[in-house]
Coordinates of C-alpha atoms and ligand atoms in Angstrom, one line a residue:
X1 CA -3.0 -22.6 -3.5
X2 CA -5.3 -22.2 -6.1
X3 CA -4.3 -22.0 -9.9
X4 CA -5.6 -18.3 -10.8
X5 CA -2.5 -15.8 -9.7
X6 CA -3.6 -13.2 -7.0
X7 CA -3.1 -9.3 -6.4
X8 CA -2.5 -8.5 -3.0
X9 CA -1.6 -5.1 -1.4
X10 CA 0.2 -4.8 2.0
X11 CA -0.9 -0.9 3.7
X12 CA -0.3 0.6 6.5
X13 CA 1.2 4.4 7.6
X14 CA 4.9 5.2 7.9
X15 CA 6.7 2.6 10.6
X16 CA 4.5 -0.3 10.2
X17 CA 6.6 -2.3 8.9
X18 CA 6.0 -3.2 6.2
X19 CA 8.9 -4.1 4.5
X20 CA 10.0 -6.5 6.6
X21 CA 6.6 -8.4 6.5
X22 CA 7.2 -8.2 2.7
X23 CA 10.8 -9.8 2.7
X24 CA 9.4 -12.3 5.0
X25 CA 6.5 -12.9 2.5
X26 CA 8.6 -13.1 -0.3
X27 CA 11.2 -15.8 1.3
X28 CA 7.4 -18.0 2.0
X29 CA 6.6 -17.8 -1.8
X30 CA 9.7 -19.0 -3.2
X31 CA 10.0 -21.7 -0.8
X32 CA 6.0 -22.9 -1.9
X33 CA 7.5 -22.1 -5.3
X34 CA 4.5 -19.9 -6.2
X35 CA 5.5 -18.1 -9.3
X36 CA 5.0 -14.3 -7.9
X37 CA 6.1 -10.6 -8.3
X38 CA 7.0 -8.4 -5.8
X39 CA 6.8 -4.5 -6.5
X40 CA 6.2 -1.3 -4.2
X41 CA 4.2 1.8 -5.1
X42 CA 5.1 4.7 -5.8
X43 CA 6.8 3.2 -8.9
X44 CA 7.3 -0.2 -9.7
X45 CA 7.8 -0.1 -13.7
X46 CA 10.7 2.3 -15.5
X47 CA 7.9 5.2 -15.5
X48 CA 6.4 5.0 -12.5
X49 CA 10.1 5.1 -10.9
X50 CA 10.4 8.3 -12.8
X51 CA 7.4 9.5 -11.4
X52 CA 8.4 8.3 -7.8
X53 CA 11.3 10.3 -7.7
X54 CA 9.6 14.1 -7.6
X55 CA 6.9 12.3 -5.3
X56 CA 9.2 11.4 -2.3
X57 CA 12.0 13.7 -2.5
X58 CA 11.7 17.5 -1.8
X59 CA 9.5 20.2 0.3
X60 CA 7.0 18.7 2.1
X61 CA 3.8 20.7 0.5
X62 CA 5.6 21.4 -2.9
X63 CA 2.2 20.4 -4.5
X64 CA -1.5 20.9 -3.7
X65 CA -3.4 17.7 -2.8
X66 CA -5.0 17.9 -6.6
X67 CA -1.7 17.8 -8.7
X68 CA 0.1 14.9 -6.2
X69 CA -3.3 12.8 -6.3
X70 CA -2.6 12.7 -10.3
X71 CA 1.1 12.2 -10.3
X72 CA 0.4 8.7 -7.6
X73 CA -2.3 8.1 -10.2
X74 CA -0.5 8.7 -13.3
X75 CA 2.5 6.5 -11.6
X76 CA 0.2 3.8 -10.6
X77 CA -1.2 3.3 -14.0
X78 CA 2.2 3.2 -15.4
X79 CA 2.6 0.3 -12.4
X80 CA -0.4 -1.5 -13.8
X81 CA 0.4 -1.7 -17.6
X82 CA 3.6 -2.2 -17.5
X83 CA 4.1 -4.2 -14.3
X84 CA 1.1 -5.9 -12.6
X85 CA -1.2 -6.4 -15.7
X86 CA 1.5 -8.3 -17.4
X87 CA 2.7 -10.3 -14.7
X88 CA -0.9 -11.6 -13.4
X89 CA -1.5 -13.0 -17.4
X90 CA 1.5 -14.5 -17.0
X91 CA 0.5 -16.6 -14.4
X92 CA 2.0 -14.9 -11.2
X93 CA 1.1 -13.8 -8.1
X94 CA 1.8 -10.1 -7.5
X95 CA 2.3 -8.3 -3.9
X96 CA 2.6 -4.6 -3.7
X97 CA 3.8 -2.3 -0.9
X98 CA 1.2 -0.4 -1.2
X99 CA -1.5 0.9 -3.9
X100 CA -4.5 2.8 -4.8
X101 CA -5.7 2.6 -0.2
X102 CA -2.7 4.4 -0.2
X103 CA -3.8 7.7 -1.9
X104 CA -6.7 7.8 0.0
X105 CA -5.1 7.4 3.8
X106 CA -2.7 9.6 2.9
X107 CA -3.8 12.2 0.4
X108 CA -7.5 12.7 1.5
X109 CA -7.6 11.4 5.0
X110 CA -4.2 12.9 5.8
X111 CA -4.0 16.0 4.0
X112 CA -7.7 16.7 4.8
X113 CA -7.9 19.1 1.8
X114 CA -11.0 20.7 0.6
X115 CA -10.0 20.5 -3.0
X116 CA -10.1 16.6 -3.3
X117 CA -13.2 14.1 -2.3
X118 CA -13.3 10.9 -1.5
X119 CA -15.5 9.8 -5.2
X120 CA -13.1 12.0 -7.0
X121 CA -10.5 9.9 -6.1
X122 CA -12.8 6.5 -7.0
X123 CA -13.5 8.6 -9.8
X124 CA -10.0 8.3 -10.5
X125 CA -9.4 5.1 -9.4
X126 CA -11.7 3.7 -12.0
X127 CA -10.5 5.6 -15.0
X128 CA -6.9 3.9 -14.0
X129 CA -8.0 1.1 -13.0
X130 CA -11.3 0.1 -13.9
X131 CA -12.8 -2.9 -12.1
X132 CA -9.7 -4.5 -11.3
X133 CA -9.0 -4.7 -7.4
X134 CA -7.1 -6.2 -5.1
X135 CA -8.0 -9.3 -3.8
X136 CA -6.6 -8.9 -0.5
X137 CA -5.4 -6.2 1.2
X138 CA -3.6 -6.2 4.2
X139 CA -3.3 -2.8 6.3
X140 CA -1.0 -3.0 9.3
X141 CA -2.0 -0.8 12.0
X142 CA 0.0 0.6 14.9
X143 CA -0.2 3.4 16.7
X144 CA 1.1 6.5 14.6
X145 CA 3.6 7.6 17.3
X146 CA 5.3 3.9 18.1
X147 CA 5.5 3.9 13.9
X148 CA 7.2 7.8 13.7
X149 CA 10.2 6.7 16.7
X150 CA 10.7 3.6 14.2
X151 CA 11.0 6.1 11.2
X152 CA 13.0 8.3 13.0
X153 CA 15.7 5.6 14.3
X154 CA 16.1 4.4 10.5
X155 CA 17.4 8.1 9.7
X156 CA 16.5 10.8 6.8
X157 CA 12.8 10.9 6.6
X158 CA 11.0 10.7 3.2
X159 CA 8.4 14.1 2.3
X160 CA 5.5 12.3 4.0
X161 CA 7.1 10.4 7.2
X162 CA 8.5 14.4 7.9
X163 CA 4.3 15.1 8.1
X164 CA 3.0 15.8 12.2
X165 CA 1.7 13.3 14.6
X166 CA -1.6 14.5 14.0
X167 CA -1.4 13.3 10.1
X168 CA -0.1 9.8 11.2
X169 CA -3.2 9.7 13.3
X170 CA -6.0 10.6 10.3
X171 CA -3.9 8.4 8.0
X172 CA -4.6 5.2 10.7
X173 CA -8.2 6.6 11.2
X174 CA -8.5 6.7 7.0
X175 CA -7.0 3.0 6.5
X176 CA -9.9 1.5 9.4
X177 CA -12.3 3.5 7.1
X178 CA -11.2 2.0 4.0
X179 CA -11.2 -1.5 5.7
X180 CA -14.8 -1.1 7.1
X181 CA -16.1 0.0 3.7
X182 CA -14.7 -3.2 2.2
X183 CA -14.3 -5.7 4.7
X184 CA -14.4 -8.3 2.3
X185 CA -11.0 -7.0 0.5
X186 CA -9.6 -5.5 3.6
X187 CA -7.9 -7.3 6.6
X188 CA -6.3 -5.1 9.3
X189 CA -3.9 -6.9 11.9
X190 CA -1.9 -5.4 14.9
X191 CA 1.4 -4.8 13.8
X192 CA 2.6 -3.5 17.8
X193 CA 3.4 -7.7 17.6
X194 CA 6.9 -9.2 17.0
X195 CA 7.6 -9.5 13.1
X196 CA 7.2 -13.5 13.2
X197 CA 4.0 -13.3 14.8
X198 CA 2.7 -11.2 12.1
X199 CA 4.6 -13.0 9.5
X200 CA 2.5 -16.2 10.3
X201 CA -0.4 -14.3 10.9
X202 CA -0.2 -13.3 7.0
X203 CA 0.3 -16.3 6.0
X204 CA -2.1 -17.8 7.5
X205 CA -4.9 -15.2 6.3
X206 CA -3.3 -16.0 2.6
X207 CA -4.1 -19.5 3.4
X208 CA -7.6 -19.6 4.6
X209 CA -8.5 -17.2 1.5
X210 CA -6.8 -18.9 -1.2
X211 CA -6.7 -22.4 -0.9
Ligands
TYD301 P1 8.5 4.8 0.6 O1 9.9 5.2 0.7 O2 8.1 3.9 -0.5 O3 8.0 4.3 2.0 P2 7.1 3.2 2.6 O4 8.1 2.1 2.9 O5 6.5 3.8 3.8 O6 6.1 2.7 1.6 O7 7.7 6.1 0.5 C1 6.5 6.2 0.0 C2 5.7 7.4 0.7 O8 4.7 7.8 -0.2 C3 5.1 6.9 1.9 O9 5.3 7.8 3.0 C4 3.6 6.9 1.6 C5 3.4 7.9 0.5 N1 2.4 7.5 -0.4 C6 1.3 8.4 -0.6 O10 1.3 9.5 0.0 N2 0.3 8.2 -1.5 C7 0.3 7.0 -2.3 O11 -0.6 6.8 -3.1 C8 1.4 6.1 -2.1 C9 1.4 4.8 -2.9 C10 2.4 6.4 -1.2

């Protein structure tokens, strides 16, 4: 692997599965003994866990699309000063469940609100987080309902895994956008396959990129 640490973001709607590809990705980066940091958005620093709170719990439209874009953002630049900014001059690798893909997917292409545009939100994105990126991101796509009877055997549903069918389907139709617009950053993989299929599939794209 090479020496310069790497940021890379795993996406994908509710019932991906996600977490277990991240679990699995962690166990592979201690055993290459790769110094990294795991964290998950929304929070991932002692603010942005603050901020996490009010965003997941509660009515489902207890905000317009305007006020929760600026509490994700104001919780993600918490994330990146405190957490991921520090960690990558310190020589680590850092892998987030999610970031900035995520307000898009979800609070433009999902919400489909006239009040917020898609260069507001890179607007936004750049007073946060400048010119930094990702330099890989990983969006695991399945088909919206196959993801919700996932969600729904786990138990109590979080404010946006409660959303309809129809806003699982233009948050998977938002992350193939974002990956076409960027298809140099983005990778999207089939995650209707067993979890070590796409664990090695991960991998493998982490491989080829970086060493
Ligand atoms: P979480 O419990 O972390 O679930 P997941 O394992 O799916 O990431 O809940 C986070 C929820 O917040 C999830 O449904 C996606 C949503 N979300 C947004 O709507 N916008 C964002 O910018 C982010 C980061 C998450």
């Amino acid at each position: 692997m090479q020496e310069l640490p790497k940021f890379i973001t795993l996406e994908g709607g509710d019932g991906a599965g996600k977490s277990t590809q991240i679990q699995m990705l962690k166990s592979y980066f201690e055993k290459q003994k790769i110094p990294c940091l795991f964290t998950k958005e929304p929070g991932g620093s002692v603010g942005a866990d603050e901020i996490r709170q009010i965003l997941i719990n509660g009515q489902l439209n207890k905000w317009d699309a305007v006020s929760e874009t600026l509490l994700f953002y104001a919780s993600r630049r918490a994330h990146l000063v405190d957490t991921i900014w520090p960690a990558l001059k310190a020589g680590k690798w850092v892998v987030s469940d999610r970031f900035a893909d995520s307000t898009l997917a979800y609070q433009v292409y999902g919400r489909q609100s006239k009040l917020i545009t898609k260069e507001q939100v890179a607007d936004l994105y750049h007073l946060v987080a400048g010119d930094f990126k990702p330099d890989l991101t990983i969006i695991l796509d399945i088909d919206p309902q196959v993801g919700l009877n996932r969600v729904s055997r786990r138990g109590q549903a979080d404010r946006f895994e409660a959303s309809a069918l129809a806003f699982h389907e233009r948050l998977r139709e938002g992350f193939k956008e974002i990956a076409a617009a960027e298809p140099e950053r983005c990778v999207v993989i089939n995650a209707d396959n067993p979890p070590e299929m796409l664990h090695r599939e991960i991998v493998r794209l982490i491989e080829d990129r970086f060493s």
